Tab-separated table of C-alpha atoms in Angstrom:
chain	number	residue	atom	x	y	z
K	12	MET	CA	0.000	0.000	0.000
K	13	HIS	CA	1.289	3.473	-0.870
K	14	THR	CA	0.072	6.970	0.014
K	15	THR	CA	1.382	10.486	-0.283
K	16	VAL	CA	1.277	11.171	3.471
K	17	GLY	CA	1.236	8.463	6.104
K	18	ILE	CA	-0.146	9.826	9.384
K	19	ILE	CA	0.596	7.931	12.582
K	20	GLY	CA	-1.984	8.755	15.228
K	21	GLY	CA	-5.720	9.363	15.007
K	22	GLY	CA	-6.007	12.066	17.623
K	23	PRO	CA	-6.930	15.678	16.854
K	24	ALA	CA	-3.564	16.504	15.229
K	25	GLY	CA	-3.534	13.536	12.867
K	26	LEU	CA	-7.206	13.835	11.975
K	27	LEU	CA	-7.044	17.586	11.379
K	28	LEU	CA	-3.994	17.129	9.176
K	29	ALA	CA	-5.779	14.448	7.142
K	30	ARG	CA	-8.746	16.777	6.662
K	31	LEU	CA	-6.580	19.739	5.643
K	32	LEU	CA	-4.683	17.566	3.160
K	33	ARG	CA	-7.885	16.153	1.728
K	34	ASN	CA	-9.084	19.705	1.069
K	35	GLU	CA	-5.831	20.336	-0.833
K	36	GLY	CA	-6.266	17.182	-2.927
K	37	ILE	CA	-3.451	15.299	-1.137
K	38	ASP	CA	-4.151	11.693	-0.216
K	39	SER	CA	-3.270	10.231	3.168
K	40	VAL	CA	-3.709	7.181	5.378
K	41	VAL	CA	-4.256	7.524	9.142
K	42	LEU	CA	-3.101	4.719	11.437
K	43	GLU	CA	-4.464	4.748	15.003
K	44	ARG	CA	-3.370	2.112	17.498
K	45	ARG	CA	-6.519	2.319	19.648
K	46	ASP	CA	-10.112	1.388	18.757
K	47	ARG	CA	-12.632	4.045	17.772
K	48	THR	CA	-14.549	3.918	21.064
K	49	TYR	CA	-11.398	4.566	23.087
K	50	VAL	CA	-10.300	7.454	20.880
K	51	GLU	CA	-13.703	9.128	21.026
K	52	GLN	CA	-13.827	8.896	24.820
K	53	ARG	CA	-10.253	10.007	25.585
K	54	GLN	CA	-10.522	12.975	27.979
K	55	ARG	CA	-8.103	15.764	27.148
K	56	ALA	CA	-8.024	19.535	26.684
K	57	GLY	CA	-11.125	21.611	26.194
K	58	ILE	CA	-9.926	25.155	25.411
K	59	LEU	CA	-9.588	26.120	21.743
K	60	GLU	CA	-7.689	29.208	20.642
K	61	GLN	CA	-9.229	31.456	18.015
K	62	ALA	CA	-6.818	30.124	15.343
K	63	THR	CA	-7.781	26.516	16.164
K	64	VAL	CA	-11.474	27.323	15.901
K	65	ASP	CA	-10.894	29.073	12.572
K	66	ALA	CA	-8.912	26.083	11.255
K	67	LEU	CA	-11.666	23.634	12.197
K	68	ARG	CA	-14.274	25.812	10.507
K	69	ASN	CA	-12.179	26.154	7.365
K	70	ALA	CA	-11.668	22.392	7.333
K	71	GLY	CA	-15.430	21.832	7.362
K	72	ALA	CA	-15.473	20.633	10.983
K	73	GLY	CA	-17.101	23.663	12.570
K	74	ALA	CA	-20.846	22.977	12.405
K	75	ARG	CA	-21.293	21.279	15.785
K	76	LEU	CA	-18.523	23.390	17.294
K	77	ASP	CA	-20.490	26.530	16.399
K	78	ARG	CA	-23.701	25.064	17.849
K	79	GLU	CA	-22.333	23.601	21.072
K	80	GLY	CA	-19.027	25.346	21.737
K	81	MET	CA	-18.989	27.959	24.497
K	82	PRO	CA	-17.078	31.148	23.586
K	83	HIS	CA	-15.256	32.702	26.536
K	84	ASP	CA	-14.183	36.330	26.598
K	85	GLY	CA	-11.984	36.075	29.671
K	86	ILE	CA	-10.805	34.222	32.742
K	87	GLU	CA	-10.946	35.036	36.440
K	88	ILE	CA	-7.833	34.802	38.599
K	89	ARG	CA	-8.250	34.483	42.369
K	90	PHE	CA	-5.375	35.244	44.718
K	91	ALA	CA	-4.788	36.865	48.107
K	92	ASN	CA	-8.500	36.500	48.961
K	93	ARG	CA	-9.764	38.498	45.994
K	94	ALA	CA	-10.773	37.988	42.372
K	95	HIS	CA	-9.703	39.738	39.182
K	96	ARG	CA	-11.077	39.214	35.670
K	97	ILE	CA	-8.938	39.361	32.508
K	98	ASP	CA	-11.019	40.569	29.552
K	99	PHE	CA	-9.637	39.027	26.364
K	100	PRO	CA	-11.305	40.992	23.524
K	101	SER	CA	-10.394	44.406	24.919
K	102	LEU	CA	-6.758	43.363	25.343
K	103	THR	CA	-6.246	41.393	22.111
K	104	GLY	CA	-8.150	43.269	19.442
K	105	GLY	CA	-11.224	41.060	19.726
K	106	ARG	CA	-9.840	37.532	20.152
K	107	ASN	CA	-11.303	35.011	22.583
K	108	VAL	CA	-11.278	31.242	23.220
K	109	THR	CA	-13.928	28.536	22.940
K	110	VAL	CA	-14.634	25.701	25.362
K	111	TYR	CA	-15.253	22.569	23.290
K	112	ALA	CA	-13.885	19.258	24.528
K	113	GLN	CA	-11.175	17.433	22.583
K	114	THR	CA	-13.415	14.367	22.594
K	115	GLU	CA	-15.969	16.319	20.560
K	116	VAL	CA	-13.342	17.645	18.141
K	117	VAL	CA	-12.181	14.072	17.570
K	118	LYS	CA	-15.720	12.785	17.016
K	119	ASP	CA	-16.352	15.484	14.423
K	120	LEU	CA	-13.099	14.806	12.561
K	121	ILE	CA	-13.532	11.022	12.622
K	122	ALA	CA	-17.021	11.330	11.142
K	123	LEU	CA	-15.709	13.535	8.337
K	124	GLN	CA	-12.738	11.287	7.643
K	125	LEU	CA	-14.845	8.141	7.419
K	126	ALA	CA	-17.437	9.871	5.214
K	127	GLU	CA	-15.164	11.804	2.858
K	128	GLY	CA	-11.484	11.201	3.558
K	129	GLY	CA	-8.881	8.553	2.961
K	130	PRO	CA	-8.367	5.365	4.974
K	131	LEU	CA	-8.551	5.646	8.762
K	132	LEU	CA	-7.485	2.376	10.343
K	133	PHE	CA	-8.213	1.776	14.022
K	134	ASP	CA	-6.384	-0.921	16.029
K	135	ALA	CA	-3.375	-0.385	13.746
K	136	GLN	CA	-0.242	-0.835	15.861
K	137	VAL	CA	2.746	0.856	14.224
K	138	THR	CA	5.956	-1.019	14.998
K	139	SER	CA	8.533	1.071	13.149
K	140	VAL	CA	9.242	3.853	10.663
K	141	GLU	CA	12.075	3.054	8.289
K	142	GLY	CA	13.929	4.957	5.595
K	143	ALA	CA	13.235	8.434	6.898
K	144	ASP	CA	16.148	9.774	4.842
K	145	THR	CA	14.990	8.103	1.614
K	146	ALA	CA	12.461	9.182	-1.030
K	147	THR	CA	9.887	6.605	0.166
K	148	PRO	CA	9.877	6.050	3.929
K	149	VAL	CA	8.017	2.973	5.116
K	150	VAL	CA	5.651	2.525	8.064
K	151	ARG	CA	5.353	-1.035	9.371
K	152	PHE	CA	2.213	-1.840	11.362
K	153	ILE	CA	0.004	-4.679	12.540
K	154	HIS	CA	-3.678	-4.548	11.599
K	155	GLU	CA	-6.280	-7.308	11.855
K	156	GLY	CA	-3.571	-9.682	13.011
K	157	ARG	CA	-1.344	-9.188	9.968
K	158	GLN	CA	1.962	-7.378	9.547
K	159	GLN	CA	1.481	-4.714	6.888
K	160	THR	CA	3.579	-2.066	5.162
K	161	LEU	CA	2.669	1.468	4.119
K	162	SER	CA	5.105	3.269	1.833
K	163	CYS	CA	4.805	7.051	1.710
K	164	ASP	CA	6.193	10.182	0.163
K	165	TYR	CA	6.103	11.702	3.662
K	166	VAL	CA	5.386	10.393	7.165
K	167	VAL	CA	3.937	12.514	9.987
K	168	GLY	CA	4.163	11.321	13.565
K	169	CYS	CA	1.133	12.494	15.535
K	170	ASP	CA	1.422	9.507	17.868
K	171	GLY	CA	2.129	11.220	21.159
K	172	PHE	CA	4.900	11.125	23.701
K	173	HIS	CA	5.089	7.315	23.786
K	174	GLY	CA	4.806	6.818	20.012
K	175	VAL	CA	7.376	5.345	17.659
K	176	ALA	CA	7.691	8.170	15.115
K	177	ARG	CA	10.181	10.141	17.211
K	178	ASN	CA	12.588	7.206	16.999
K	179	ALA	CA	12.876	7.784	13.256
K	180	VAL	CA	15.035	10.789	14.115
K	181	PRO	CA	18.503	9.365	14.927
K	182	ALA	CA	19.332	9.683	18.621
K	183	SER	CA	22.598	11.396	17.709
K	184	LEU	CA	20.635	14.209	16.036
K	185	ARG	CA	17.897	14.610	18.658
K	186	THR	CA	18.055	17.083	21.500
K	187	THR	CA	15.569	16.793	24.352
K	188	TYR	CA	14.680	19.558	26.784
K	189	GLU	CA	12.449	18.742	29.715
K	190	ARG	CA	11.273	19.769	33.136
K	191	THR	CA	9.194	17.849	35.655
K	192	TYR	CA	7.124	19.617	38.290
K	193	PRO	CA	6.839	18.641	41.975
K	194	TYR	CA	3.041	18.392	41.864
K	195	SER	CA	0.210	16.906	39.814
K	196	TRP	CA	-3.432	17.684	39.097
K	197	LEU	CA	-6.352	15.709	40.439
K	198	GLY	CA	-8.874	16.182	37.641
K	199	VAL	CA	-12.558	15.358	38.038
K	200	LEU	CA	-15.679	15.454	35.889
K	201	ALA	CA	-18.859	16.258	37.769
K	202	GLU	CA	-22.513	16.285	36.797
K	203	ALA	CA	-22.882	19.799	38.123
K	204	PRO	CA	-23.468	23.096	36.301
K	205	PRO	CA	-20.488	25.446	36.292
K	206	VAL	CA	-20.828	28.109	38.946
K	207	TYR	CA	-19.314	30.764	36.677
K	208	ASN	CA	-19.518	31.329	32.934
K	209	GLU	CA	-15.720	31.481	32.498
K	210	LEU	CA	-12.729	29.600	33.847
K	211	ILE	CA	-11.474	30.415	37.338
K	212	TYR	CA	-7.779	30.019	38.190
K	213	ALA	CA	-7.039	30.106	41.921
K	214	HIS	CA	-3.715	30.672	43.670
K	215	SER	CA	-3.912	29.535	47.279
K	216	GLU	CA	-1.569	28.600	50.095
K	217	ARG	CA	-3.436	25.288	50.062
K	218	GLY	CA	-2.460	24.801	46.411
K	219	PHE	CA	-3.764	25.636	42.953
K	220	ALA	CA	-7.338	24.995	41.779
K	221	LEU	CA	-9.102	25.425	38.433
K	222	ALA	CA	-12.817	25.504	37.672
K	223	SER	CA	-13.589	24.689	34.061
K	224	MET	CA	-16.468	23.055	32.214
K	225	ARG	CA	-17.393	20.622	29.467
K	226	SER	CA	-20.978	21.777	28.950
K	227	PRO	CA	-23.630	23.878	30.691
K	228	SER	CA	-24.377	20.852	32.895
K	229	VAL	CA	-20.928	19.271	33.349
K	230	SER	CA	-18.043	20.799	35.309
K	231	ARG	CA	-14.360	19.953	34.845
K	232	LEU	CA	-12.399	20.725	38.024
K	233	TYR	CA	-8.776	20.405	39.067
K	234	LEU	CA	-6.845	20.421	42.339
K	235	GLN	CA	-3.080	20.584	42.797
K	236	VAL	CA	-1.990	17.420	44.635
K	237	PRO	CA	1.378	15.806	45.466
K	238	ASN	CA	2.964	13.577	42.849
K	239	GLY	CA	1.981	9.954	43.323
K	240	THR	CA	-1.438	10.801	44.790
K	241	ASP	CA	-3.940	7.921	44.829
K	242	THR	CA	-7.436	9.010	43.765
K	243	ALA	CA	-8.855	6.585	46.342
K	244	ALA	CA	-7.565	8.929	49.055
K	245	TRP	CA	-9.900	11.676	47.796
K	246	SER	CA	-13.572	11.136	48.527
K	247	ASP	CA	-16.143	13.241	46.692
K	248	GLN	CA	-16.819	15.169	49.890
K	249	ARG	CA	-13.133	15.921	50.391
K	250	ILE	CA	-12.752	17.111	46.790
K	251	TRP	CA	-15.718	19.499	46.985
K	252	ASP	CA	-14.642	20.861	50.370
K	253	GLU	CA	-11.084	21.465	49.184
K	254	LEU	CA	-12.256	23.171	46.008
K	255	ASP	CA	-14.462	25.530	48.002
K	256	ALA	CA	-11.579	26.332	50.358
K	257	ARG	CA	-9.159	27.138	47.535
K	258	PHE	CA	-11.630	29.299	45.626
K	259	ALA	CA	-12.718	31.288	48.683
K	260	THR	CA	-12.231	35.069	48.460
K	261	ASP	CA	-13.326	38.121	50.374
K	262	SER	CA	-14.689	39.430	47.051
K	263	HIS	CA	-17.342	36.677	47.003
K	264	PRO	CA	-18.267	35.879	50.627
K	265	GLY	CA	-20.173	32.631	50.955
K	266	TRP	CA	-19.371	31.633	47.344
K	267	LYS	CA	-19.661	27.865	46.782
K	268	LEU	CA	-19.392	25.547	43.807
K	269	GLU	CA	-22.467	23.750	42.554
K	270	ARG	CA	-22.090	20.146	43.732
K	271	GLY	CA	-23.130	16.976	41.942
K	272	PRO	CA	-22.035	13.378	41.304
K	273	ILE	CA	-18.355	13.045	40.359
K	274	THR	CA	-18.194	10.650	37.402
K	275	SER	CA	-14.426	10.350	36.934
K	276	LYS	CA	-11.188	11.072	38.773
K	277	ALA	CA	-7.633	10.976	37.446
K	278	VAL	CA	-4.223	12.234	38.526
K	279	LEU	CA	-2.344	14.120	35.798
K	280	PRO	CA	1.450	14.545	36.144
K	281	MET	CA	2.873	17.896	35.093
K	282	ARG	CA	5.841	18.157	32.749
K	283	SER	CA	7.387	20.207	29.970
K	284	HIS	CA	9.166	18.483	27.092
K	285	VAL	CA	10.532	19.544	23.702
K	286	THR	CA	12.321	17.410	21.114
K	287	GLU	CA	14.369	19.125	18.421
K	288	PRO	CA	14.348	18.971	15.458
K	289	MET	CA	10.737	18.250	14.505
K	290	ARG	CA	11.776	16.942	11.090
K	291	TYR	CA	14.286	14.417	9.823
K	292	GLY	CA	14.359	13.571	6.118
K	293	ARG	CA	10.780	12.867	5.112
K	294	VAL	CA	9.501	12.261	8.634
K	295	PHE	CA	7.830	15.119	10.540
K	296	LEU	CA	6.758	15.250	14.187
K	297	ALA	CA	3.669	17.099	15.381
K	298	GLY	CA	1.885	17.593	18.685
K	299	ASP	CA	2.861	15.547	21.724
K	300	ALA	CA	5.307	13.520	19.631
K	301	ALA	CA	7.512	16.629	19.662
K	302	HIS	CA	6.438	18.683	22.671
K	303	ILE	CA	4.399	18.598	25.875
K	304	VAL	CA	3.302	21.522	28.026
K	305	PRO	CA	1.731	21.532	31.478
K	306	PRO	CA	-2.001	22.087	31.033
K	307	THR	CA	-2.150	25.347	33.004
K	308	GLY	CA	-1.813	27.477	29.870
K	309	ALA	CA	-4.304	25.457	27.745
K	310	LYS	CA	-1.742	25.087	24.956
K	311	GLY	CA	-1.379	21.346	24.223
K	312	LEU	CA	-4.146	20.788	21.675
K	313	ASN	CA	-3.654	24.232	20.197
K	314	LEU	CA	0.066	23.701	19.626
K	315	ALA	CA	-0.686	20.402	17.900
K	316	ALA	CA	-3.228	22.114	15.657
K	317	ALA	CA	-0.730	24.867	14.808
K	318	ASP	CA	1.897	22.254	13.849
K	319	VAL	CA	-0.357	20.504	11.352
K	320	ILE	CA	-1.699	23.772	9.922
K	321	VAL	CA	1.892	24.821	9.160
K	322	LEU	CA	2.665	21.378	7.738
K	323	ALA	CA	-0.461	21.241	5.575
K	324	ARG	CA	0.461	24.589	4.026
K	325	ALA	CA	3.972	23.319	3.337
K	326	LEU	CA	2.718	20.111	1.725
K	327	ALA	CA	0.190	22.042	-0.372
K	328	ARG	CA	2.993	24.278	-1.650
K	329	TRP	CA	5.110	21.217	-2.471
K	330	ARG	CA	2.203	19.619	-4.331
K	331	THR	CA	1.318	22.716	-6.391
K	332	THR	CA	4.799	24.148	-7.079
K	333	GLY	CA	7.261	21.337	-6.439
K	334	SER	CA	9.038	23.534	-3.908
K	335	GLY	CA	10.059	22.049	-0.576
K	336	ASP	CA	11.078	25.366	0.964
K	337	LEU	CA	8.284	25.427	3.542
K	338	LEU	CA	8.916	21.782	4.387
K	339	ASP	CA	12.570	22.638	4.984
K	340	THR	CA	11.652	25.384	7.452
K	341	TYR	CA	8.834	23.439	9.173
K	342	SER	CA	10.801	22.590	12.300
K	343	ASP	CA	12.175	26.086	12.845
K	344	THR	CA	8.792	27.683	12.165
K	345	CYS	CA	6.972	25.444	14.642
K	346	LEU	CA	9.645	25.597	17.331
K	347	GLN	CA	9.382	29.378	17.551
K	348	ARG	CA	5.740	28.992	18.552
K	349	VAL	CA	6.432	25.926	20.699
K	350	TRP	CA	8.990	27.706	22.868
K	351	ARG	CA	6.727	30.741	23.295
K	352	ALA	CA	3.956	28.413	24.463
K	353	GLU	CA	6.367	26.514	26.705
K	354	HIS	CA	7.364	29.766	28.376
K	355	PHE	CA	3.758	30.884	28.848
K	356	SER	CA	2.748	27.504	30.272
K	357	TYR	CA	5.752	27.575	32.613
K	358	PHE	CA	4.804	31.097	33.731
K	359	MET	CA	1.189	30.139	34.443
K	360	THR	CA	2.225	26.956	36.226
K	361	THR	CA	4.952	28.346	38.466
K	362	THR	CA	3.023	31.535	39.255
K	363	LEU	CA	-0.208	29.815	40.297
K	364	HIS	CA	1.028	26.619	41.988
K	365	THR	CA	2.578	26.221	45.413
K	366	ASP	CA	5.836	24.267	45.383
K	367	PRO	CA	6.052	21.849	48.357
K	368	ASN	CA	9.373	23.456	49.328
K	369	GLN	CA	8.282	27.015	48.635
K	370	SER	CA	9.348	29.734	51.071
K	371	ALA	CA	7.219	32.647	52.246
K	372	PHE	CA	9.466	34.894	50.166
K	373	GLU	CA	8.663	32.950	47.000
K	374	THR	CA	4.949	33.085	47.778
K	375	ARG	CA	5.149	36.874	48.070
K	376	LEU	CA	6.890	36.984	44.672
K	377	GLN	CA	3.970	35.067	43.155
K	378	ILE	CA	1.480	37.499	44.698
K	379	ALA	CA	3.516	40.428	43.380
K	380	GLN	CA	3.393	38.984	39.869
K	381	LEU	CA	-0.362	38.407	40.074
K	382	GLU	CA	-0.795	41.959	41.377
K	383	ARG	CA	1.084	43.160	38.327
K	384	VAL	CA	-1.298	41.289	36.008
K	385	ALA	CA	-4.286	42.698	37.885
K	386	THR	CA	-3.118	46.327	37.832
K	387	SER	CA	-1.111	46.723	34.612
K	388	PRO	CA	-2.886	46.736	31.214
K	389	HIS	CA	0.435	45.771	29.620
K	390	ALA	CA	0.907	42.701	31.845
K	391	ALA	CA	-2.741	41.727	31.399
K	392	ALA	CA	-2.426	42.080	27.615
K	393	GLU	CA	0.658	39.847	27.593
K	394	LEU	CA	-1.302	37.140	29.400
K	395	ALA	CA	-4.388	37.569	27.232
K	396	GLU	CA	-2.445	37.519	23.952
K	397	ASN	CA	-0.694	34.301	24.869
K	398	TYR	CA	-3.813	32.643	26.270
K	399	THR	CA	-5.955	33.351	23.217
K	400	GLY	CA	-3.098	32.329	20.925
K	401	LEU	CA	-0.525	34.173	18.903
K	402	PRO	CA	-1.234	34.591	15.153
K	403	LEU	CA	-0.128	31.717	12.944
K	404	GLY	CA	1.299	34.151	10.369
């Protein structure tokens, strides 16, 4: 079997790339190691930057997003017993973000791919990528119990941190940058309406907390917890009580979250990771295969979307003109955005979380930084511009 672009990974990055290529008349095959049910239920990010929303609309995947997505014009930051709202449109020239769960993005893209796109193979376990530095790299995979081979003009690894595509870049040419954080998130889904119509980020001496949402009737909530935390140690009552304590402010006396049944709990480790370069020969890396950010800045899905938008443009130029100039600059172009997002995510994480070994001096520095955001239009604009997403260019 041969295709122009072999895409490893059927998450949002791989599926969006396949859709963008299809719209440019470029054929592709998507190989996803999990079954369809698993992929469509995988809980991940839910904040879409303006550029991501625009890309999904332009790709023909915006109908349900426009009906069910929840546009947000700001966030609230709580610290030192008070609350401050950051208004995005007034600080960014009109940009905002949209809450629409990654699971829903994936469902929309899968439906389009199966109806109109090229092959999308579930339960396809990729075992290796060979010949990255040749004109026809080969992807070897197991599907329906048989070893199969897919030859390609180009291969794109959208297969995540634990995927095989990154290994196609020789270890001697790869550079890895990473940071692990001394805390994790306890994330829960609750059948409870959000208490506020925008996200709330809380800095507290008890630890960080975030109130988000998946729909008008489902809340997505997070608590900073020690690494290695067992979810069994956190009863529903304890979770709700701790959330209320961390969100408490003098600005909203008596404020409480709406409570309801908690339907899922998971502990999410926090780390930053970048692999350079994001291209070797005819193999390209995109999304978590090349970089990971802590979720505090809501950048993971959006960075992955930006990668494949840049790559789709480069492949379209190659197809129409024969020029590989944009393919040659793909890694450098993406890494500029990646490192900006890494810095923003690091800033949000280290400013809002309490390190287990943090001194009172360091806590006062965090408060001073949050005061700066709350009182300076320039500092607020810097946060808003990064949160809503920098232009793709």
